[in-house]
Structure formats: C-alpha cells, structure tokens
C-alpha cells in the first residue's frame, strides 16, 4: 500500500463492510444459517451475538435478541418463521460433526 489508513477511517471502512454483509444476507434469505455454519463456521446468529457482545463491552445493554434483530432486520423468530427451512440430513450431519459443536468462535 502506498498510503496509510488511520484508525477512524479503518473503523469507517469496517462498518461499511459489515453493513454490506448484513444487507447481502438480508437479500439472500434462501441461504440457511446451517449452510453458513457448515461453510464458514459462523452464521447470522453469530453476527448478532457478536454485535451484542461488542455493545456490552462498550457499556450498552443489548441482548443477543437485540443484536440478532440488528442483523436480521426483524426479530429472529419472525425471520425463522418466514425463511428457515428444514435442513437436509447431510447438512445436519456435517453441522453435528463440527469440532466446535456447530458454534462459531468469536
């Protein structure tokens, strides 16, 4: 790189990337969380949980449900009722076989 990115700009860029990722996931409701977990080791729930954890670390009292709503754009239960489908047996088996028990690491 021929230029330096200061901390404020780095934070701004990271925030823009996060917003774009969340928008992309909201557009692609056909992509199931189990598929994300099996492929990448994290899913929408993980992002929401991480959002809440980051808020809590900064003294903001967000719950995991609050964080998930920021990611889903609606309460998780509503998204689940609208978009979640039954996972294929192969996807369930792959998820169960994950060394971390199917939960993404922070």
Tab-separated table of C-alpha atoms in Angstrom, residues 50-102:
chain	number	residue	atom	x	y	z
A	50	UNK	CA	-21.062	-10.613	18.310
A	51	UNK	CA	-22.908	-7.324	17.797
A	52	UNK	CA	-24.487	-7.622	21.252
A	53	UNK	CA	-21.161	-8.622	22.837
A	54	UNK	CA	-19.420	-5.613	21.282
A	55	UNK	CA	-22.182	-3.337	22.574
A	56	UNK	CA	-21.967	-4.855	26.054
A	57	UNK	CA	-18.181	-4.372	26.094
A	58	UNK	CA	-18.847	-0.684	25.491
A	59	UNK	CA	-21.474	-0.427	28.236
A	60	UNK	CA	-24.563	-0.698	26.026
A	61	UNK	CA	-27.116	-3.191	27.412
A	62	UNK	CA	-28.013	-5.044	24.198
A	63	UNK	CA	-29.257	-8.614	24.459
A	64	UNK	CA	-28.451	-11.337	21.962
A	65	UNK	CA	-32.007	-10.962	20.652
A	66	UNK	CA	-31.363	-7.227	20.128
A	67	UNK	CA	-28.143	-7.999	18.260
A	68	UNK	CA	-29.836	-10.588	16.086
A	69	UNK	CA	-32.601	-8.147	15.219
A	70	UNK	CA	-29.907	-5.716	14.004
A	71	UNK	CA	-28.626	-8.427	11.652
A	72	UNK	CA	-31.935	-9.930	10.520
A	73	UNK	CA	-33.790	-6.618	10.244
A	74	UNK	CA	-36.630	-8.187	12.252
A	75	UNK	CA	-36.997	-10.382	15.317
A	76	UNK	CA	-35.232	-13.713	14.817
A	77	UNK	CA	-38.438	-15.689	15.492
A	78	UNK	CA	-40.171	-13.791	12.685
A	79	UNK	CA	-37.299	-14.399	10.238
A	80	UNK	CA	-37.222	-18.062	11.198
A	81	UNK	CA	-40.966	-18.450	10.570
A	82	UNK	CA	-40.706	-16.704	7.203
A	83	UNK	CA	-37.479	-18.116	5.774
A	84	UNK	CA	-35.968	-21.026	7.664
A	85	UNK	CA	-36.418	-24.425	6.066
A	86	UNK	CA	-35.727	-27.916	7.347
A	87	UNK	CA	-32.039	-28.654	6.983
A	88	UNK	CA	-31.056	-31.555	4.765
A	89	UNK	CA	-29.842	-34.640	6.654
A	90	UNK	CA	-26.355	-34.228	5.156
A	91	UNK	CA	-26.172	-30.620	6.371
A	92	UNK	CA	-27.360	-31.667	9.835
A	93	UNK	CA	-24.725	-34.423	9.977
A	94	UNK	CA	-21.969	-32.032	8.893
A	95	UNK	CA	-23.103	-29.483	11.489
A	96	UNK	CA	-23.155	-32.111	14.252
A	97	UNK	CA	-19.668	-33.304	13.310
A	98	UNK	CA	-18.068	-29.867	13.686
A	99	UNK	CA	-15.360	-29.897	16.335
A	100	UNK	CA	-16.760	-26.722	17.945
A	101	UNK	CA	-20.250	-28.189	18.304
A	102	UNK	CA	-21.548	-26.074	15.445
